[in-house]
mmCIF file with all atom_site columns, C-alpha atoms in Angstrom:
data_model
loop_
_atom_site.group_PDB
_atom_site.id
_atom_site.type_symbol
_atom_site.label_atom_id
_atom_site.label_alt_id
_atom_site.label_comp_id
_atom_site.label_asym_id
_atom_site.label_entity_id
_atom_site.label_seq_id
_atom_site.pdbx_PDB_ins_code
_atom_site.Cartn_x
_atom_site.Cartn_y
_atom_site.Cartn_z
_atom_site.occupancy
_atom_site.B_iso_or_equiv
_atom_site.pdbx_formal_charge
_atom_site.auth_seq_id
_atom_site.auth_comp_id
_atom_site.auth_asym_id
_atom_site.auth_atom_id
_atom_site.pdbx_PDB_model_num
ATOM 1   C CA . MET A 1 1   ? 113.779 0.830   203.461 1.00 90.00 ? 27  MET A CA 1
ATOM 2   C CA . TYR A 1 2   ? 117.424 -0.250  203.138 1.00 93.00 ? 28  TYR A CA 1
ATOM 3   C CA . TYR A 1 3   ? 116.358 -3.794  202.311 1.00 94.00 ? 29  TYR A CA 1
ATOM 4   C CA . VAL A 1 4   ? 114.014 -2.440  199.622 1.00 95.00 ? 30  VAL A CA 1
ATOM 5   C CA . LEU A 1 5   ? 117.008 -0.595  198.149 1.00 96.00 ? 31  LEU A CA 1
ATOM 6   C CA . ILE A 1 6   ? 119.125 -3.744  198.080 1.00 97.00 ? 32  ILE A CA 1
ATOM 7   C CA . TRP A 1 7   ? 116.331 -5.793  196.513 1.00 96.00 ? 33  TRP A CA 1
ATOM 8   C CA . ALA A 1 8   ? 115.868 -3.029  193.912 1.00 96.00 ? 34  ALA A CA 1
ATOM 9   C CA . VAL A 1 9   ? 119.576 -3.338  193.097 1.00 96.00 ? 35  VAL A CA 1
ATOM 10  C CA . VAL A 1 10  ? 119.150 -7.125  192.839 1.00 96.00 ? 36  VAL A CA 1
ATOM 11  C CA . LEU A 1 11  ? 116.338 -6.585  190.315 1.00 96.00 ? 37  LEU A CA 1
ATOM 12  C CA . GLU A 1 12  ? 118.483 -4.060  188.442 1.00 95.00 ? 38  GLU A CA 1
ATOM 13  C CA . ARG A 1 13  ? 121.335 -6.595  188.231 1.00 95.00 ? 39  ARG A CA 1
ATOM 14  C CA . LEU A 1 14  ? 118.937 -9.220  186.892 1.00 96.00 ? 40  LEU A CA 1
ATOM 15  C CA . ALA A 1 15  ? 117.821 -6.718  184.233 1.00 95.00 ? 41  ALA A CA 1
ATOM 16  C CA . GLU A 1 16  ? 121.503 -6.183  183.366 1.00 95.00 ? 42  GLU A CA 1
ATOM 17  C CA . LEU A 1 17  ? 121.957 -9.935  182.940 1.00 95.00 ? 43  LEU A CA 1
ATOM 18  C CA . VAL A 1 18  ? 118.988 -10.090 180.556 1.00 96.00 ? 44  VAL A CA 1
ATOM 19  C CA . VAL A 1 19  ? 120.450 -7.244  178.483 1.00 97.00 ? 45  VAL A CA 1
ATOM 20  C CA . SER A 1 20  ? 123.895 -8.849  178.649 1.00 97.00 ? 46  SER A CA 1
ATOM 21  C CA . ARG A 1 21  ? 122.655 -12.244 177.470 1.00 97.00 ? 47  ARG A CA 1
ATOM 22  C CA . ARG A 1 22  ? 120.769 -10.674 174.563 1.00 97.00 ? 48  ARG A CA 1
ATOM 23  C CA . ASN A 1 23  ? 123.800 -8.573  173.616 1.00 97.00 ? 49  ASN A CA 1
ATOM 24  C CA . ALA A 1 24  ? 126.128 -11.588 173.880 1.00 97.00 ? 50  ALA A CA 1
ATOM 25  C CA . GLN A 1 25  ? 123.967 -13.539 171.447 1.00 97.00 ? 51  GLN A CA 1
ATOM 26  C CA . TRP A 1 26  ? 124.009 -10.592 169.044 1.00 97.00 ? 52  TRP A CA 1
ATOM 27  C CA . SER A 1 27  ? 127.791 -10.167 169.418 1.00 96.00 ? 53  SER A CA 1
ATOM 28  C CA . PHE A 1 28  ? 128.488 -13.834 168.752 1.00 97.00 ? 54  PHE A CA 1
ATOM 29  C CA . ALA A 1 29  ? 126.224 -13.674 165.678 1.00 96.00 ? 55  ALA A CA 1
ATOM 30  C CA . GLN A 1 30  ? 128.390 -10.767 164.464 1.00 94.00 ? 56  GLN A CA 1
ATOM 31  C CA . GLY A 1 31  ? 131.569 -12.821 164.876 1.00 95.00 ? 57  GLY A CA 1
ATOM 32  C CA . GLY A 1 32  ? 132.398 -11.669 168.412 1.00 95.00 ? 58  GLY A CA 1
ATOM 33  C CA . LYS A 1 33  ? 135.074 -13.514 170.344 1.00 95.00 ? 59  LYS A CA 1
ATOM 34  C CA . GLU A 1 34  ? 135.056 -13.983 174.106 1.00 95.00 ? 60  GLU A CA 1
ATOM 35  C CA . PHE A 1 35  ? 138.154 -13.485 176.252 1.00 95.00 ? 61  PHE A CA 1
ATOM 36  C CA . GLY A 1 36  ? 138.861 -14.022 179.947 1.00 92.00 ? 62  GLY A CA 1
ATOM 37  C CA . ARG A 1 37  ? 136.074 -16.507 180.560 1.00 91.00 ? 63  ARG A CA 1
ATOM 38  C CA . PRO A 1 38  ? 137.705 -18.112 183.670 1.00 92.00 ? 64  PRO A CA 1
ATOM 39  C CA . HIS A 1 39  ? 137.417 -14.948 185.773 1.00 94.00 ? 65  HIS A CA 1
ATOM 40  C CA . TYR A 1 40  ? 133.754 -14.357 184.866 1.00 94.00 ? 66  TYR A CA 1
ATOM 41  C CA . VAL A 1 41  ? 132.470 -16.907 187.399 1.00 94.00 ? 67  VAL A CA 1
ATOM 42  C CA . VAL A 1 42  ? 134.531 -15.207 190.117 1.00 96.00 ? 68  VAL A CA 1
ATOM 43  C CA . MET A 1 43  ? 132.990 -11.868 189.146 1.00 96.00 ? 69  MET A CA 1
ATOM 44  C CA . VAL A 1 44  ? 129.452 -13.246 189.408 1.00 95.00 ? 70  VAL A CA 1
ATOM 45  C CA . ILE A 1 45  ? 130.184 -14.773 192.825 1.00 97.00 ? 71  ILE A CA 1
ATOM 46  C CA . LEU A 1 46  ? 131.809 -11.570 194.089 1.00 98.00 ? 72  LEU A CA 1
ATOM 47  C CA . HIS A 1 47  ? 128.966 -9.309  192.983 1.00 97.00 ? 73  HIS A CA 1
ATOM 48  C CA . THR A 1 48  ? 126.415 -11.710 194.455 1.00 97.00 ? 74  THR A CA 1
ATOM 49  C CA . ALA A 1 49  ? 128.387 -11.736 197.725 1.00 98.00 ? 75  ALA A CA 1
ATOM 50  C CA . LEU A 1 50  ? 128.279 -7.927  197.799 1.00 98.00 ? 76  LEU A CA 1
ATOM 51  C CA . LEU A 1 51  ? 124.484 -7.927  197.703 1.00 98.00 ? 77  LEU A CA 1
ATOM 52  C CA . VAL A 1 52  ? 124.203 -10.780 200.217 1.00 98.00 ? 78  VAL A CA 1
ATOM 53  C CA . GLY A 1 53  ? 126.625 -8.961  202.530 1.00 98.00 ? 79  GLY A CA 1
ATOM 54  C CA . CYS A 1 54  ? 124.542 -5.799  202.235 1.00 97.00 ? 80  CYS A CA 1
ATOM 55  C CA . LEU A 1 55  ? 121.526 -7.773  203.455 1.00 97.00 ? 81  LEU A CA 1
ATOM 56  C CA . VAL A 1 56  ? 123.192 -9.945  206.095 1.00 97.00 ? 82  VAL A CA 1
ATOM 57  C CA . GLU A 1 57  ? 125.732 -7.712  207.818 1.00 98.00 ? 83  GLU A CA 1
ATOM 58  C CA . PRO A 1 58  ? 123.298 -5.021  209.056 1.00 97.00 ? 84  PRO A CA 1
ATOM 59  C CA . ALA A 1 59  ? 120.852 -7.672  210.291 1.00 96.00 ? 85  ALA A CA 1
ATOM 60  C CA . VAL A 1 60  ? 123.278 -10.085 211.937 1.00 97.00 ? 86  VAL A CA 1
ATOM 61  C CA . LEU A 1 61  ? 125.703 -7.518  213.352 1.00 97.00 ? 87  LEU A CA 1
ATOM 62  C CA . HIS A 1 62  ? 122.948 -5.019  214.222 1.00 97.00 ? 88  HIS A CA 1
ATOM 63  C CA . ARG A 1 63  ? 124.468 -2.193  212.216 1.00 96.00 ? 89  ARG A CA 1
ATOM 64  C CA . PRO A 1 64  ? 122.659 1.085   212.829 1.00 95.00 ? 90  PRO A CA 1
ATOM 65  C CA . PHE A 1 65  ? 121.539 3.480   210.133 1.00 96.00 ? 91  PHE A CA 1
ATOM 66  C CA . LEU A 1 66  ? 123.662 6.594   210.583 1.00 97.00 ? 92  LEU A CA 1
ATOM 67  C CA . PRO A 1 67  ? 121.977 9.467   208.723 1.00 98.00 ? 93  PRO A CA 1
ATOM 68  C CA . TRP A 1 68  ? 125.199 11.471  208.344 1.00 98.00 ? 94  TRP A CA 1
ATOM 69  C CA . LEU A 1 69  ? 126.707 8.480   206.479 1.00 98.00 ? 95  LEU A CA 1
ATOM 70  C CA . GLY A 1 70  ? 123.684 6.706   205.034 1.00 97.00 ? 96  GLY A CA 1
ATOM 71  C CA . TRP A 1 71  ? 122.041 9.538   203.137 1.00 98.00 ? 97  TRP A CA 1
ATOM 72  C CA . PRO A 1 72  ? 125.194 10.714  201.313 1.00 98.00 ? 98  PRO A CA 1
ATOM 73  C CA . MET A 1 73  ? 126.089 7.092   200.477 1.00 98.00 ? 99  MET A CA 1
ATOM 74  C CA . LEU A 1 74  ? 122.588 6.577   199.086 1.00 98.00 ? 100 LEU A CA 1
ATOM 75  C CA . VAL A 1 75  ? 123.080 9.559   196.777 1.00 98.00 ? 101 VAL A CA 1
ATOM 76  C CA . VAL A 1 76  ? 126.458 8.189   195.674 1.00 98.00 ? 102 VAL A CA 1
ATOM 77  C CA . ALA A 1 77  ? 124.992 4.710   195.070 1.00 97.00 ? 103 ALA A CA 1
ATOM 78  C CA . VAL A 1 78  ? 122.169 6.174   192.963 1.00 97.00 ? 104 VAL A CA 1
ATOM 79  C CA . LEU A 1 79  ? 124.665 8.243   190.960 1.00 98.00 ? 105 LEU A CA 1
ATOM 80  C CA . CYS A 1 80  ? 126.653 5.053   190.344 1.00 97.00 ? 106 CYS A CA 1
ATOM 81  C CA . GLN A 1 81  ? 123.531 3.442   188.882 1.00 96.00 ? 107 GLN A CA 1
ATOM 82  C CA . GLY A 1 82  ? 123.188 6.432   186.584 1.00 96.00 ? 108 GLY A CA 1
ATOM 83  C CA . LEU A 1 83  ? 126.797 6.079   185.421 1.00 97.00 ? 109 LEU A CA 1
ATOM 84  C CA . ARG A 1 84  ? 126.343 2.327   184.943 1.00 96.00 ? 110 ARG A CA 1
ATOM 85  C CA . TRP A 1 85  ? 123.304 2.815   182.692 1.00 96.00 ? 111 TRP A CA 1
ATOM 86  C CA . TRP A 1 86  ? 125.022 5.654   180.818 1.00 97.00 ? 112 TRP A CA 1
ATOM 87  C CA . CYS A 1 87  ? 127.773 3.114   180.029 1.00 97.00 ? 113 CYS A CA 1
ATOM 88  C CA . ILE A 1 88  ? 125.232 0.488   178.985 1.00 97.00 ? 114 ILE A CA 1
ATOM 89  C CA . THR A 1 89  ? 123.345 2.832   176.678 1.00 97.00 ? 115 THR A CA 1
ATOM 90  C CA . SER A 1 90  ? 126.565 4.297   175.241 1.00 97.00 ? 116 SER A CA 1
ATOM 91  C CA . LEU A 1 91  ? 127.849 0.866   174.241 1.00 96.00 ? 117 LEU A CA 1
ATOM 92  C CA . GLY A 1 92  ? 124.418 -0.262  173.020 1.00 96.00 ? 118 GLY A CA 1
ATOM 93  C CA . LYS A 1 93  ? 124.437 -3.833  171.721 1.00 96.00 ? 119 LYS A CA 1
ATOM 94  C CA . ARG A 1 94  ? 128.167 -4.045  172.400 1.00 95.00 ? 120 ARG A CA 1
ATOM 95  C CA . TRP A 1 95  ? 127.719 -3.737  176.192 1.00 96.00 ? 121 TRP A CA 1
ATOM 96  C CA . ASN A 1 96  ? 128.141 -6.991  178.043 1.00 94.00 ? 122 ASN A CA 1
ATOM 97  C CA . THR A 1 97  ? 129.097 -8.365  181.442 1.00 95.00 ? 123 THR A CA 1
ATOM 98  C CA . ARG A 1 98  ? 131.508 -10.679 179.628 1.00 95.00 ? 124 ARG A CA 1
ATOM 99  C CA . VAL A 1 99  ? 134.528 -9.636  177.557 1.00 95.00 ? 125 VAL A CA 1
ATOM 100 C CA . ILE A 1 100 ? 133.284 -10.094 173.996 1.00 96.00 ? 126 ILE A CA 1
ATOM 101 C CA . VAL A 1 101 ? 135.102 -8.234  171.262 1.00 94.00 ? 127 VAL A CA 1
ATOM 102 C CA . LEU A 1 102 ? 133.816 -7.671  167.747 1.00 93.00 ? 128 LEU A CA 1
ATOM 103 C CA . PRO A 1 103 ? 136.699 -7.950  165.294 1.00 87.00 ? 129 PRO A CA 1
ATOM 104 C CA . HIS A 1 104 ? 137.326 -4.954  163.061 1.00 87.00 ? 130 HIS A CA 1
ATOM 105 C CA . GLU A 1 105 ? 134.934 -2.714  165.007 1.00 89.00 ? 131 GLU A CA 1
ATOM 106 C CA . PRO A 1 106 ? 136.279 0.595   166.301 1.00 91.00 ? 132 PRO A CA 1
ATOM 107 C CA . LEU A 1 107 ? 136.231 1.326   170.017 1.00 91.00 ? 133 LEU A CA 1
ATOM 108 C CA . VAL A 1 108 ? 133.214 3.235   171.304 1.00 93.00 ? 134 VAL A CA 1
ATOM 109 C CA . VAL A 1 109 ? 134.163 6.820   172.162 1.00 93.00 ? 135 VAL A CA 1
ATOM 110 C CA . ARG A 1 110 ? 130.786 8.334   173.034 1.00 95.00 ? 136 ARG A CA 1
ATOM 111 C CA . GLY A 1 111 ? 129.157 8.920   176.409 1.00 97.00 ? 137 GLY A CA 1
ATOM 112 C CA . PRO A 1 112 ? 131.495 8.389   179.349 1.00 97.00 ? 138 PRO A CA 1
ATOM 113 C CA . TYR A 1 113 ? 133.899 6.530   177.044 1.00 96.00 ? 139 TYR A CA 1
ATOM 114 C CA . ARG A 1 114 ? 134.942 9.958   175.708 1.00 96.00 ? 140 ARG A CA 1
ATOM 115 C CA . TYR A 1 115 ? 136.658 10.524  179.041 1.00 96.00 ? 141 TYR A CA 1
ATOM 116 C CA . LEU A 1 116 ? 137.702 7.090   180.352 1.00 94.00 ? 142 LEU A CA 1
ATOM 117 C CA . HIS A 1 117 ? 138.502 3.663   178.931 1.00 93.00 ? 143 HIS A CA 1
ATOM 118 C CA . HIS A 1 118 ? 136.539 1.825   181.655 1.00 95.00 ? 144 HIS A CA 1
ATOM 119 C CA . PRO A 1 119 ? 133.925 4.123   183.235 1.00 97.00 ? 145 PRO A CA 1
ATOM 120 C CA . ASN A 1 120 ? 131.718 1.192   184.277 1.00 96.00 ? 146 ASN A CA 1
ATOM 121 C CA . TYR A 1 121 ? 134.439 0.016   186.662 1.00 97.00 ? 147 TYR A CA 1
ATOM 122 C CA . VAL A 1 122 ? 134.481 3.455   188.275 1.00 97.00 ? 148 VAL A CA 1
ATOM 123 C CA . ALA A 1 123 ? 130.793 2.919   189.041 1.00 97.00 ? 149 ALA A CA 1
ATOM 124 C CA . VAL A 1 124 ? 131.452 -0.612  190.329 1.00 97.00 ? 150 VAL A CA 1
ATOM 125 C CA . VAL A 1 125 ? 134.293 0.445   192.626 1.00 98.00 ? 151 VAL A CA 1
ATOM 126 C CA . ILE A 1 126 ? 132.451 3.420   194.100 1.00 98.00 ? 152 ILE A CA 1
ATOM 127 C CA . GLU A 1 127 ? 129.160 1.547   194.439 1.00 98.00 ? 153 GLU A CA 1
ATOM 128 C CA . GLY A 1 128 ? 130.953 -1.329  196.168 1.00 98.00 ? 154 GLY A CA 1
ATOM 129 C CA . ILE A 1 129 ? 131.852 1.115   198.913 1.00 98.00 ? 155 ILE A CA 1
ATOM 130 C CA . ALA A 1 130 ? 128.729 3.291   198.938 1.00 98.00 ? 156 ALA A CA 1
ATOM 131 C CA . LEU A 1 131 ? 125.956 0.693   198.793 1.00 98.00 ? 157 LEU A CA 1
ATOM 132 C CA . PRO A 1 132 ? 126.986 -1.225  201.937 1.00 98.00 ? 158 PRO A CA 1
ATOM 133 C CA . LEU A 1 133 ? 127.728 2.009   203.782 1.00 98.00 ? 159 LEU A CA 1
ATOM 134 C CA . VAL A 1 134 ? 124.141 3.188   203.311 1.00 98.00 ? 160 VAL A CA 1
ATOM 135 C CA . HIS A 1 135 ? 123.495 0.994   206.358 1.00 97.00 ? 161 HIS A CA 1
ATOM 136 C CA . THR A 1 136 ? 127.012 0.915   207.884 1.00 97.00 ? 162 THR A CA 1
ATOM 137 C CA . ALA A 1 137 ? 127.939 -2.486  206.477 1.00 98.00 ? 163 ALA A CA 1
ATOM 138 C CA . TRP A 1 138 ? 131.599 -1.536  206.560 1.00 98.00 ? 164 TRP A CA 1
ATOM 139 C CA . LEU A 1 139 ? 132.899 -5.135  206.624 1.00 98.00 ? 165 LEU A CA 1
ATOM 140 C CA . THR A 1 140 ? 131.068 -5.838  203.385 1.00 98.00 ? 166 THR A CA 1
ATOM 141 C CA . ALA A 1 141 ? 132.424 -2.625  201.861 1.00 98.00 ? 167 ALA A CA 1
ATOM 142 C CA . VAL A 1 142 ? 136.018 -3.467  202.831 1.00 98.00 ? 168 VAL A CA 1
ATOM 143 C CA . CYS A 1 143 ? 135.869 -7.135  201.820 1.00 98.00 ? 169 CYS A CA 1
ATOM 144 C CA . PHE A 1 144 ? 134.236 -6.365  198.475 1.00 98.00 ? 170 PHE A CA 1
ATOM 145 C CA . THR A 1 145 ? 136.682 -3.552  197.741 1.00 98.00 ? 171 THR A CA 1
ATOM 146 C CA . VAL A 1 146 ? 139.743 -5.707  198.410 1.00 98.00 ? 172 VAL A CA 1
ATOM 147 C CA . ALA A 1 147 ? 138.403 -8.702  196.458 1.00 98.00 ? 173 ALA A CA 1
ATOM 148 C CA . ASN A 1 148 ? 137.181 -6.478  193.640 1.00 98.00 ? 174 ASN A CA 1
ATOM 149 C CA . ALA A 1 149 ? 140.626 -4.843  193.336 1.00 98.00 ? 175 ALA A CA 1
ATOM 150 C CA . ALA A 1 150 ? 142.142 -8.285  192.789 1.00 97.00 ? 176 ALA A CA 1
ATOM 151 C CA . LEU A 1 151 ? 139.445 -9.216  190.276 1.00 97.00 ? 177 LEU A CA 1
ATOM 152 C CA . LEU A 1 152 ? 139.764 -5.934  188.394 1.00 97.00 ? 178 LEU A CA 1
ATOM 153 C CA . SER A 1 153 ? 143.522 -6.372  188.092 1.00 96.00 ? 179 SER A CA 1
ATOM 154 C CA . VAL A 1 154 ? 142.789 -9.526  186.084 1.00 96.00 ? 180 VAL A CA 1
ATOM 155 C CA . ARG A 1 155 ? 139.765 -8.186  184.231 1.00 96.00 ? 181 ARG A CA 1
ATOM 156 C CA . LEU A 1 156 ? 141.456 -4.949  183.182 1.00 96.00 ? 182 LEU A CA 1
ATOM 157 C CA . ARG A 1 157 ? 144.554 -6.808  181.990 1.00 95.00 ? 183 ARG A CA 1
ATOM 158 C CA . VAL A 1 158 ? 142.322 -8.964  179.753 1.00 94.00 ? 184 VAL A CA 1
ATOM 159 C CA . GLU A 1 159 ? 140.253 -6.066  178.457 1.00 93.00 ? 185 GLU A CA 1
ATOM 160 C CA . ASN A 1 160 ? 143.198 -3.756  177.903 1.00 93.00 ? 186 ASN A CA 1
ATOM 161 C CA . SER A 1 161 ? 145.090 -6.380  175.917 1.00 93.00 ? 187 SER A CA 1
ATOM 162 C CA . VAL A 1 162 ? 142.184 -7.299  173.622 1.00 91.00 ? 188 VAL A CA 1
ATOM 163 C CA . LEU A 1 163 ? 141.074 -3.685  173.150 1.00 88.00 ? 189 LEU A CA 1
ATOM 164 C CA . GLY A 1 164 ? 144.603 -2.527  172.377 1.00 83.00 ? 190 GLY A CA 1
ATOM 165 C CA . TYR A 1 165 ? 145.025 -0.240  175.395 1.00 80.00 ? 191 TYR A CA 1
ATOM 166 C CA . THR A 1 166 ? 148.322 -1.836  176.438 1.00 64.00 ? 192 THR A CA 1
#
């Protein structure tokens, strides 16, 4: 069942990319400008590595399913998906996996953006820990978390500067 979960997340990510591509085209048609393009490839590789690690580590290293850990982490991972899609629907056509800013448009302050500047990254950080731990893939959780912290330090610097948060 764990592998079904991971493949479901893979399909969800592909759906995100379809939405993102459509929204990027719309944003560019509205005069949107992209920032931080060099780190985007790193982000794609890192998020792909998370999902591959979730599949490979339990199989190769014979990680057991520990119910006391796995079930709570599954709940957390599902809640992260809910937060992620709340972010996507709150931003509407302005949501994207890339940093595309529409000039002269006000910041979105509905949904989770009423409370945080970057709620999607809360979901990413927590899911990066919870999803691998559903099946005790702790090496994947640690490696992703460390690499993601480095990536987010760059990504947030870019976003904060272009959105006027700094």
